Amino acid sequence: MKIFKIEENDANQRLDKFLKKLFPNATRSLIYKLNRKDKIKVKDIFERENKFKKKDNEYKLQIGDEIKIFLSDNEFKELSEEKIEILEKSEKFDKKDIVFEDGFLLVVNKNSGINVHSGDYKTKETNIIQQVQDYLGEKLNSLTFKPSLIHRIDRDTSGILMIAKKKNILIQLVKDFKEHKKLEKTYYTIVLGRLSRKTGTIKKSLKRIENAKAENKVQVANDGQTAISHFSLLKEHVIPANLFSNPKEIIISEVEVKIETGRMHQIRVHMASIGNPILGDKIYGDQKMNSFFAKNFGLKRQALHSWKIKFFHYGRNKKMELTANLKPDLKNFLENISKIEIKD
């Protein structure tokens, strides 16, 4: 027999849904059977009798409720134990990548090349959620809630990624991201070519291409979803002609992009649509130039970085602004460019 007390992260969910999360190896019919056979009893914090009683599957758990489960240790272990993959040292989360952490949130500076979720890109590679769960370990005081992504960024994009430690924070911030309210997301990118103007707004609707060779490819389409990006030139670099056998000058631009909407591949498609594809972008970029910069400057991925975010922290009841420094590969790329570029 085991007794559990319901805390904030486990409250406000149906009893049967709580039990299914607590017992991931149990079928739903078994969950109902356990309750039907009086193997599950609840002490309702609002009931005067203060006794453990049988509750309907639809009963919504409240903070302070207690649950008594009449199972042997072996039965409990068999139903609840999940296979947790032990991460190698090289796969573990680097604490230096923490941008911000408190009891409500963990904000990390994600490396390029790592998936944010196990379901992404149909791969068994280590993902951010695995790393975060490994890092937090027993710090999370919850029976059924696990650290969860508030938003996503592409596998080959680096930078700010927010993870919720509390269910109520997850719900509130996911809503803000979906509605794009109370927050401002700023990206840093390096694009090919000279911008037609130093600042501007791209308002072009985007639509996913069905049956595209590249999974999850997106295109500009009048019948797509509204997407708005604001760009500003930060710095321009000119690579001289006849260097590395290139017959003419190559211009690249460092650009800040603020997005009003959060569509899939929004910045990548928008910048490519105005003739300034992101360097290293394998889907929307200039593949010849990608090869040039990979071979001669070591840029192996798309030069896109989730740089800054302004948001409302509901746990602290205040506005916050966070910044994630550029990753070493982008810094090294810029240093190598500065050594050979044409100076004004």
PDB file of C-alpha atoms in Angstrom, residues 175 178 298 324:
ATOM      1  CA  LYS A 175      -0.969  30.437 -24.369  1.00  0.00           C
ATOM      2  CA  LYS A 178       0.340  30.777 -29.223  1.00  0.00           C
ATOM      3  CA  GLY A 298      33.802  25.727 -41.140  1.00  0.00           C
ATOM      4  CA  ALA A 324      21.549  33.847 -25.019  1.00  0.00           C
TER       5      ALA A 324
END
